[in-house]
PDB file of C-alpha atoms in Angstrom:
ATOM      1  CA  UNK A   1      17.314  11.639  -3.144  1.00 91.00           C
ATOM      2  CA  UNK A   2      14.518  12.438  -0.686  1.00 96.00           C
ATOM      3  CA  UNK A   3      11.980  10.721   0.529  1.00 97.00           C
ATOM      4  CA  UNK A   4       7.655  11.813   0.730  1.00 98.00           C
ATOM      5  CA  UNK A   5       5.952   9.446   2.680  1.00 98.00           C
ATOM      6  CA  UNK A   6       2.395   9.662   2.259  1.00 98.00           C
ATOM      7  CA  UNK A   7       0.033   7.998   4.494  1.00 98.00           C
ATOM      8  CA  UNK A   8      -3.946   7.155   3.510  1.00 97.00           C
ATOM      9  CA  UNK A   9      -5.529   6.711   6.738  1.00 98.00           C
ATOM     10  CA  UNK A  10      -8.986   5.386   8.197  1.00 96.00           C
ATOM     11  CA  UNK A  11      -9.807   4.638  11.862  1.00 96.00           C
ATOM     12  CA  UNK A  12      -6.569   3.587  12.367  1.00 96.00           C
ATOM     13  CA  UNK A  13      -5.700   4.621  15.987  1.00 97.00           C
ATOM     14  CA  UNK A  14      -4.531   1.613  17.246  1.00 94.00           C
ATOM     15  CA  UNK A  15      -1.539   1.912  14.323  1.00 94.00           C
ATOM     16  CA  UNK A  16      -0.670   4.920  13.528  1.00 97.00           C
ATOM     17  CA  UNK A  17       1.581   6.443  15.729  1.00 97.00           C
ATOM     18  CA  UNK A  18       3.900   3.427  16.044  1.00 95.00           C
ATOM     19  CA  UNK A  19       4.642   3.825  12.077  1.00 96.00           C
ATOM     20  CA  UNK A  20       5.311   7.553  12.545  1.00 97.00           C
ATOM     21  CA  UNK A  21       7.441   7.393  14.990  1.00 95.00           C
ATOM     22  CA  UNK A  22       9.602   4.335  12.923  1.00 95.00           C
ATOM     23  CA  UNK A  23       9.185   6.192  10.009  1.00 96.00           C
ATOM     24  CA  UNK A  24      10.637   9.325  11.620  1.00 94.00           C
ATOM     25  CA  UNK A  25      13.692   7.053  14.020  1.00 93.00           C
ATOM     26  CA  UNK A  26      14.314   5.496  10.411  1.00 93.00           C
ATOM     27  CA  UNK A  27      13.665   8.171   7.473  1.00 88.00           C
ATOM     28  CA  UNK A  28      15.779  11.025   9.605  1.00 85.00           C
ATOM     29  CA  UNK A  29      17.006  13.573   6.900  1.00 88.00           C
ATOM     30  CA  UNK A  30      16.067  11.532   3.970  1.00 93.00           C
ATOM     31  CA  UNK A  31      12.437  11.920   4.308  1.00 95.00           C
ATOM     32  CA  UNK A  32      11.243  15.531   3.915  1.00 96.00           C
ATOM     33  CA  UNK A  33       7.334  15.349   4.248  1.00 96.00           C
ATOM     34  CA  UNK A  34       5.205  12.598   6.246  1.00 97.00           C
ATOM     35  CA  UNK A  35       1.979  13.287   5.235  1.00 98.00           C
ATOM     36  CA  UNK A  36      -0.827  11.204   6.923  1.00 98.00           C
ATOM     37  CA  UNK A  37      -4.129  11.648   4.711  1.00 98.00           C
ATOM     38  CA  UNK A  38      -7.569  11.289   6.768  1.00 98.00           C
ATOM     39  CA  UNK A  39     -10.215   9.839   5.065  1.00 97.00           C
ATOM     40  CA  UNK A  40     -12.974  10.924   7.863  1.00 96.00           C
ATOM     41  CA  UNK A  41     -12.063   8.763  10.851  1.00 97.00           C
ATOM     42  CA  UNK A  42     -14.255   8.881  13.813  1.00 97.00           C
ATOM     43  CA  UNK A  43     -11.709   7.513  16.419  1.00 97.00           C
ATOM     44  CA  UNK A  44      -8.379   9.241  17.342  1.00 97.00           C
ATOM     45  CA  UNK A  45      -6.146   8.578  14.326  1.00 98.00           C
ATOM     46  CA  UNK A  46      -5.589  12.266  13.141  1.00 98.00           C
ATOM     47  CA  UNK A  47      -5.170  13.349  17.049  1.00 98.00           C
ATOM     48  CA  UNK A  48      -2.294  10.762  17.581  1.00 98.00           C
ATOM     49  CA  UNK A  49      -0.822  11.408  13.912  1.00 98.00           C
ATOM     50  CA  UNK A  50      -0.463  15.249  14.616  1.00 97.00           C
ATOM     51  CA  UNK A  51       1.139  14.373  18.190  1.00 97.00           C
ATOM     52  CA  UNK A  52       3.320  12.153  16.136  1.00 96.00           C
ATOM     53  CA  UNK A  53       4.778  14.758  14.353  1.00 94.00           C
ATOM     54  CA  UNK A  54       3.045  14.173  10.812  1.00 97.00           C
ATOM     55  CA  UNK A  55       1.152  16.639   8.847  1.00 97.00           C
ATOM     56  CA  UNK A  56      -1.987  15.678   8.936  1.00 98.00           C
ATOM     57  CA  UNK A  57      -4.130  16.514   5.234  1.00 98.00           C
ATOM     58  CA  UNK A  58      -8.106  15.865   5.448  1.00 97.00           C
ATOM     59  CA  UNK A  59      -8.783  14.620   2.139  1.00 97.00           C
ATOM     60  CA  UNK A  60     -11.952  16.545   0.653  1.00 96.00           C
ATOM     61  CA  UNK A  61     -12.959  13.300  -0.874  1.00 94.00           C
ATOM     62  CA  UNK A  62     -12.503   9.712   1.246  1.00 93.00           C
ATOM     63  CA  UNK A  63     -10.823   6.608  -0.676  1.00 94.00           C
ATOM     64  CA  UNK A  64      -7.536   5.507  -0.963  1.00 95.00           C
ATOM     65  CA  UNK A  65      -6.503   6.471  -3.940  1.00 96.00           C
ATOM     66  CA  UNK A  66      -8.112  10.098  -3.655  1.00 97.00           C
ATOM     67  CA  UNK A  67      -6.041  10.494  -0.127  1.00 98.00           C
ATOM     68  CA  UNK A  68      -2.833   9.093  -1.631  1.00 98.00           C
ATOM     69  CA  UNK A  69      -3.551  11.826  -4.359  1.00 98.00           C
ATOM     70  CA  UNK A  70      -4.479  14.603  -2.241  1.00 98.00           C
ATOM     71  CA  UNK A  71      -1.232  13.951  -0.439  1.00 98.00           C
ATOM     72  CA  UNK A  72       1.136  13.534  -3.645  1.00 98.00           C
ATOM     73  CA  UNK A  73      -0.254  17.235  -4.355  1.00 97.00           C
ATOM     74  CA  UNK A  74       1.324  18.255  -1.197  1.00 98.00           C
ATOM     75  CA  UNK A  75       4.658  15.822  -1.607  1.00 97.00           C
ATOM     76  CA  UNK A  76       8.298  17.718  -2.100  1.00 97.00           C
ATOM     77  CA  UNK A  77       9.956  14.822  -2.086  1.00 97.00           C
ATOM     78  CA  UNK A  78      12.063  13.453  -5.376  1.00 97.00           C
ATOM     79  CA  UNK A  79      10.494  10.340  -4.727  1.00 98.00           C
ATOM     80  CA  UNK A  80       6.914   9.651  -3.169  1.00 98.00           C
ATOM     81  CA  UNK A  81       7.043   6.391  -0.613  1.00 98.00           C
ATOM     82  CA  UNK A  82       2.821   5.053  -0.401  1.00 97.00           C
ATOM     83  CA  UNK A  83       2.686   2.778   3.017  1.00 97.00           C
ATOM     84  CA  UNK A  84      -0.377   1.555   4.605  1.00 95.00           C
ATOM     85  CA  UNK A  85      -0.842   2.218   8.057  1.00 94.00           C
ATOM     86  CA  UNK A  86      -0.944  -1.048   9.520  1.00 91.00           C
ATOM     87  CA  UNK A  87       2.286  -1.687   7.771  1.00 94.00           C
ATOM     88  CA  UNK A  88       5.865  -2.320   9.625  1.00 94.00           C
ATOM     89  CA  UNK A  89       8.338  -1.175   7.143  1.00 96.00           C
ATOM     90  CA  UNK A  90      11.569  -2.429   6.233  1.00 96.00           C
ATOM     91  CA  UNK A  91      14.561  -0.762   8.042  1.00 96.00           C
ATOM     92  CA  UNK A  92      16.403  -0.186   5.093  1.00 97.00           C
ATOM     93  CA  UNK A  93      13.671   1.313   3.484  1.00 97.00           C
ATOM     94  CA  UNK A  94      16.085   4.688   2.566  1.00 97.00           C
ATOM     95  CA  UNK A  95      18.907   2.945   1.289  1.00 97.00           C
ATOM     96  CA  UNK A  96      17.115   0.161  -0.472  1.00 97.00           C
ATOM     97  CA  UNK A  97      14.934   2.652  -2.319  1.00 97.00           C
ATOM     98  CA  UNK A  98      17.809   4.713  -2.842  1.00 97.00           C
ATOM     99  CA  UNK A  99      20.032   1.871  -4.642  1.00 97.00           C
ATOM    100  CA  UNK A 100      16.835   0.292  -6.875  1.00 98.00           C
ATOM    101  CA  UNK A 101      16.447   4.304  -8.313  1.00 97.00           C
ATOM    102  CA  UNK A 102      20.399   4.583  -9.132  1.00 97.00           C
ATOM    103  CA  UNK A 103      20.108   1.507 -10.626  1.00 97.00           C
ATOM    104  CA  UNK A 104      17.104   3.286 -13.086  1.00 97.00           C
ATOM    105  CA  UNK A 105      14.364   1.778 -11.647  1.00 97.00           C
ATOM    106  CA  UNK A 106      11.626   4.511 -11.367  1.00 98.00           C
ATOM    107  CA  UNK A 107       9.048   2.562  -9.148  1.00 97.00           C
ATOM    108  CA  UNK A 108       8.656  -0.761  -7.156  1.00 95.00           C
ATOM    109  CA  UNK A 109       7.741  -2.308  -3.877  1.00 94.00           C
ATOM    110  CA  UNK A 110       8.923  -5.163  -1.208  1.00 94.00           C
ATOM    111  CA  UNK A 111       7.733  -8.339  -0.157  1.00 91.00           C
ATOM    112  CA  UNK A 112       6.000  -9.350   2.174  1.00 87.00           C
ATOM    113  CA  UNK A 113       5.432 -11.707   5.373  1.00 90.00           C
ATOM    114  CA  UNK A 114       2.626 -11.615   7.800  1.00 88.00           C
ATOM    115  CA  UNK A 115       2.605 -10.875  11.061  1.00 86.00           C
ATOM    116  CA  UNK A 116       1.591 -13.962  11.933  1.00 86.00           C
ATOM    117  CA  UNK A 117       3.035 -17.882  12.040  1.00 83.00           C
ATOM    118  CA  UNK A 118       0.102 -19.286  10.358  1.00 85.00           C
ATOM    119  CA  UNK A 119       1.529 -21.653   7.491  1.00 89.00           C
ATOM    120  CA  UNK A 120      -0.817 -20.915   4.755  1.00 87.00           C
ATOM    121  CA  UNK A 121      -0.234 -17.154   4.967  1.00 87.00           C
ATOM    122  CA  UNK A 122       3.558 -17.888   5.082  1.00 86.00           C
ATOM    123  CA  UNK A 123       3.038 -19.736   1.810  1.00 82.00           C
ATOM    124  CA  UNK A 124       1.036 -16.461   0.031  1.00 81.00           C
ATOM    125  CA  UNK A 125       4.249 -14.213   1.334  1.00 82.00           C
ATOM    126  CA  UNK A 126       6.518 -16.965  -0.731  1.00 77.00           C
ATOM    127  CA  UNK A 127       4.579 -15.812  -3.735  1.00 75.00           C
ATOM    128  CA  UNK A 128       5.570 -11.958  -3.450  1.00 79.00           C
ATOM    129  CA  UNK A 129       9.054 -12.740  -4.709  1.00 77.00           C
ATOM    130  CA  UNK A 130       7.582 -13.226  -7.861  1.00 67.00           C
ATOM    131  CA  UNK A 131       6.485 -10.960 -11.102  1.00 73.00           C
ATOM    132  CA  UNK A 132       3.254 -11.704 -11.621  1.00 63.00           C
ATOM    133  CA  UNK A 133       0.290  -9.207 -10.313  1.00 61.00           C
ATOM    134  CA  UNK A 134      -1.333 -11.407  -8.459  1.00 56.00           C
ATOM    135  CA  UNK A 135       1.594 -11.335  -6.027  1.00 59.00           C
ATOM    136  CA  UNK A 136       1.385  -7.521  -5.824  1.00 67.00           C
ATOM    137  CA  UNK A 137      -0.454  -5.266  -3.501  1.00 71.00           C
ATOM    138  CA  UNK A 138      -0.573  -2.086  -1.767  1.00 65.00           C
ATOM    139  CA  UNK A 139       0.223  -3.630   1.815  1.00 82.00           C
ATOM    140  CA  UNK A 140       3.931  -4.244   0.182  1.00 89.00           C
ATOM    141  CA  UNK A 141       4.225  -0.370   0.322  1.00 94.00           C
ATOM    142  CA  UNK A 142       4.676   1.373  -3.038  1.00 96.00           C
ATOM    143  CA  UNK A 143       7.866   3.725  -4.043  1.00 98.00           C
ATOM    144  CA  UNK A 144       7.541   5.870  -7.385  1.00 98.00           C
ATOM    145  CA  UNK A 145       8.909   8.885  -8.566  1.00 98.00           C
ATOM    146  CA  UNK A 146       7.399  12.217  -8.011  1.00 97.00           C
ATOM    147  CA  UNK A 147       8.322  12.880 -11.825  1.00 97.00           C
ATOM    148  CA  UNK A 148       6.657   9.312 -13.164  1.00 98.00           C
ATOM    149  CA  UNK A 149       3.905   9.602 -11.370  1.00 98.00           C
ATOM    150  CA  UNK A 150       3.267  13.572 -12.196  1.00 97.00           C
ATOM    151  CA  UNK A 151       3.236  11.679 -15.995  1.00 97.00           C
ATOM    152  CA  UNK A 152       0.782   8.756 -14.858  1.00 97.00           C
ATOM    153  CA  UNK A 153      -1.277  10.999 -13.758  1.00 97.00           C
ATOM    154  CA  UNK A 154      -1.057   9.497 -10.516  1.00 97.00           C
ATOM    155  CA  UNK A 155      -4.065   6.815  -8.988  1.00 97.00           C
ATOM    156  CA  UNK A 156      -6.729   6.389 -11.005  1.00 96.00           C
ATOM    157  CA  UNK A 157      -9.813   7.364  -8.940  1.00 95.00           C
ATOM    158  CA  UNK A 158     -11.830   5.484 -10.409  1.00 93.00           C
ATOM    159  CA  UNK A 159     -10.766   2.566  -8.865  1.00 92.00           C
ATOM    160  CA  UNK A 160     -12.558   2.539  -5.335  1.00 88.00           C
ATOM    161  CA  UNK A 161     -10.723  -0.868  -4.903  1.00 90.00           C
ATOM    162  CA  UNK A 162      -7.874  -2.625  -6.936  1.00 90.00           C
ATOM    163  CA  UNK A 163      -5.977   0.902  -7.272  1.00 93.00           C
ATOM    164  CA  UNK A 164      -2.552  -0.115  -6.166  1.00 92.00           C
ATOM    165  CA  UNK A 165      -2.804  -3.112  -9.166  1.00 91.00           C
ATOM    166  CA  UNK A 166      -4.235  -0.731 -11.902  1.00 94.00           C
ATOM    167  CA  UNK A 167      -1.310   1.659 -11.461  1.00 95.00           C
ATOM    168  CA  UNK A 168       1.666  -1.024 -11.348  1.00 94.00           C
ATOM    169  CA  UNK A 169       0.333  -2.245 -14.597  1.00 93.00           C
ATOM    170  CA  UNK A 170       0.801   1.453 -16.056  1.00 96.00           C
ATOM    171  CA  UNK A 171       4.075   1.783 -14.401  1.00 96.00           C
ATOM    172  CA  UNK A 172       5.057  -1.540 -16.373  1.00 94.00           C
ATOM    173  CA  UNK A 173       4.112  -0.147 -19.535  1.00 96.00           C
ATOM    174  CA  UNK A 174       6.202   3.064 -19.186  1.00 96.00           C
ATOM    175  CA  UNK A 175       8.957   1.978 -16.389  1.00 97.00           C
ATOM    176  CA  UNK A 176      11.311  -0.579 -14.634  1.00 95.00           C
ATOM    177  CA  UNK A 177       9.577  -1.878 -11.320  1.00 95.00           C
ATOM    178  CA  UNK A 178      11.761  -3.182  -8.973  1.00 94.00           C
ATOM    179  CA  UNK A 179      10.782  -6.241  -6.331  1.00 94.00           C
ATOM    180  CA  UNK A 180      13.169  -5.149  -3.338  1.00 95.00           C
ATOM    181  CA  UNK A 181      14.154  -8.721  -2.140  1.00 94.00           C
ATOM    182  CA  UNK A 182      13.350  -8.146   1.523  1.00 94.00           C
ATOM    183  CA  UNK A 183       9.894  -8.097   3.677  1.00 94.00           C
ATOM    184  CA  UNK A 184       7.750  -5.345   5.419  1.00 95.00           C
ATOM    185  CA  UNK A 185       5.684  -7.359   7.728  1.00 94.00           C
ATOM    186  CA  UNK A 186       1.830  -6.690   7.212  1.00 89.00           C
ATOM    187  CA  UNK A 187      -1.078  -7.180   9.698  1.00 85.00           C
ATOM    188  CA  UNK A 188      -2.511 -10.447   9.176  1.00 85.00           C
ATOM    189  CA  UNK A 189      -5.952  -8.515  10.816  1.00 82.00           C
ATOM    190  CA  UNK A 190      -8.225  -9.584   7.444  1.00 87.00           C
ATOM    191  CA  UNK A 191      -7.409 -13.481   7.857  1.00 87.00           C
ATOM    192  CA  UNK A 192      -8.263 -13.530  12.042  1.00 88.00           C
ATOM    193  CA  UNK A 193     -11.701 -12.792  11.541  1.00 88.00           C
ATOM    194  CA  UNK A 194     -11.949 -14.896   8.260  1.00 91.00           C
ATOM    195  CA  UNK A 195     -11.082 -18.100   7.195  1.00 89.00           C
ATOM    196  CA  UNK A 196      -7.751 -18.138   4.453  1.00 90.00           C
ATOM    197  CA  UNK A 197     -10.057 -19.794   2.260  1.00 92.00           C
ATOM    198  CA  UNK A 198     -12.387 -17.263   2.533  1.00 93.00           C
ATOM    199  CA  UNK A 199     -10.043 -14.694   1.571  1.00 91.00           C
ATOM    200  CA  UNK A 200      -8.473 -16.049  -0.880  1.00 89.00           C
ATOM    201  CA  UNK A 201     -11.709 -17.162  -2.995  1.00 94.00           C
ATOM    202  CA  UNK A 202     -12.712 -13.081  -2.193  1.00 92.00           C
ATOM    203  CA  UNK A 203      -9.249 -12.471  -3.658  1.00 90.00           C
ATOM    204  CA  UNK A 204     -10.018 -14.317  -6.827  1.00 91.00           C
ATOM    205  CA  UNK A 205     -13.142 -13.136  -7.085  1.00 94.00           C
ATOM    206  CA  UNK A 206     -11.914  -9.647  -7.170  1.00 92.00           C
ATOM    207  CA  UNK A 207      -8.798 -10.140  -9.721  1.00 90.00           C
ATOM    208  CA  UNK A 208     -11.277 -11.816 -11.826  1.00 94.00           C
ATOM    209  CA  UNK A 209     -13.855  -9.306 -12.127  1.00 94.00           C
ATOM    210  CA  UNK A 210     -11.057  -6.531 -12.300  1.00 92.00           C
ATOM    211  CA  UNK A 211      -9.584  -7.861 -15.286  1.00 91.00           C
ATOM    212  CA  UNK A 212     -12.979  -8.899 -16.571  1.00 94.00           C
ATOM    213  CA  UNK A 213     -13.179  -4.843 -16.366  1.00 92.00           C
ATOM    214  CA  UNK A 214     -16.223  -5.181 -14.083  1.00 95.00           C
ATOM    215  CA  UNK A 215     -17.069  -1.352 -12.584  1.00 94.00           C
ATOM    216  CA  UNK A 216     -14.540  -1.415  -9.907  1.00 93.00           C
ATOM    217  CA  UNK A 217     -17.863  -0.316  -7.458  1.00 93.00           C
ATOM    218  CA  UNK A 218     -19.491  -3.704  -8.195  1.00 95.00           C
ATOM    219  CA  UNK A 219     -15.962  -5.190  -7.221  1.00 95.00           C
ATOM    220  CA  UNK A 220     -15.857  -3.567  -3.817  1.00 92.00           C
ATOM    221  CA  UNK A 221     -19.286  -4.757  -3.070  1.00 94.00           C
ATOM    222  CA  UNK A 222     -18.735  -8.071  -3.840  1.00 95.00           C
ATOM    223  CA  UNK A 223     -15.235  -8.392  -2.142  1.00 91.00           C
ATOM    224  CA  UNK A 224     -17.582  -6.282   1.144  1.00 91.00           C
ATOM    225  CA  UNK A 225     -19.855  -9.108   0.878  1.00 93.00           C
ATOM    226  CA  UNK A 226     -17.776 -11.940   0.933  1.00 93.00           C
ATOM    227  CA  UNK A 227     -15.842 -11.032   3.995  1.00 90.00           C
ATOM    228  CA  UNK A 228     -16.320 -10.244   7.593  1.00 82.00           C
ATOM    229  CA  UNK A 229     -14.553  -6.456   8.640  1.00 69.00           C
ATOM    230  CA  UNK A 230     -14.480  -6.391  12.041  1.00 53.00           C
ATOM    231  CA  UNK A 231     -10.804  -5.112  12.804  1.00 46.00           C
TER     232      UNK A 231
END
């Protein structure tokens, strides 16, 4: 089995190259393309991804899940590996992918924890060991396989928000999804400039207009609206 990594990126200089360069100290052999996708940033991401090592795509269209397309195209790899940049990934990311696809699971994710001590946010990482969508997303890093997702015809880009949800309910329908029972620790950024009952009533908000099948652009302006973005 080998490993694609694929990368969406935005103005994310401050994160980038210490992912690469775990990614690389980790993946070794196993992972045969990291491919960081740049949305447009304006600060110094695709300079420090490209001293990194990556290969560095410029997506002709920004959006997450046209860059984690526009990589895909570009993947080798028998299996594709999504992670957010602001991610710290689980060091047994090879083997632990490795083992859920022997045992004929075609797609699946981690938990999660945050980096952070807070005890409300340790309560929402409880909830990713559990089924139910609401407990998914794509900060718990996504694994598929390059020949499943060649026949979901990958994201659906018409999603600009709620992409990584939409496509684990199609993987359900077609495939086993596996919950790997150990973290990746993801930046608790989005709570330190909000309240967690902000987010999490911008959270609900979202879910329930997604699977009200609101236009997913009237969702991302909403969710916009409801939340402070400094990072």
């Amino acid at each position: 089995m080998t490993l694609s990594i694929i990368i969406p990126t935005f103005n994310e200089a401050d994160h980038i190259g210490p992912l690469l360069r775990e990614l690389q100290a980790i993946g070794r052999s196993d992972v045969v393309d990291l491919l960081v996708v740049d949305g447009g940033s304006t600060d110094q991401t695709v300079t420090i991804a490209r001293q990194a090592g990556a290969r560095v795509l410029i997506a002709p269209q920004p959006g997450r899940p046209q860059q984690m397309n526009y990589g895909a195209g570009f993947a080798t790899g028998d299996v594709l590996y999504f992670v957010h940049a602001d991610v710290k990934v689980n060091p047994d990311f090879v083997s632990d992918i490795r083992e859920a696809i022997t045992e004929g699971y075609e797609a699946g994710c981690y938990r999660f924890r945050f980096a952070s001590s807070h005890p409300l946010l340790r309560l929402n990482s409880y909830g990713t060991r559990f089924q139910g969508l609401m407990s998914r997303g794509g900060d718990q890093t996504l694994f598929i396989t390059r020949d499943l997702f060649g026949r979901l015809g990958g994201f659906d880009e018409h999603y600009v928000v709620m992409e990584d949800f939409e496509i684990i309910i199609r993987i359900r329908q077609t495939a086993r999804f596996c919950i790997i029972p150990k973290d990746v620790i993801v930046s608790a950024r989005k709570y330190e400039v909000n309240s967690w009952l902000r987010v999490q009533i911008a959270n609900l908000t979202a879910f329930t207009m997604f699977f009200m099948k609101i236009a997913p652009v009237r969702i991302a302006r909403t969710y916009s609206r409801m939340l402070n973005h400094r990072e």
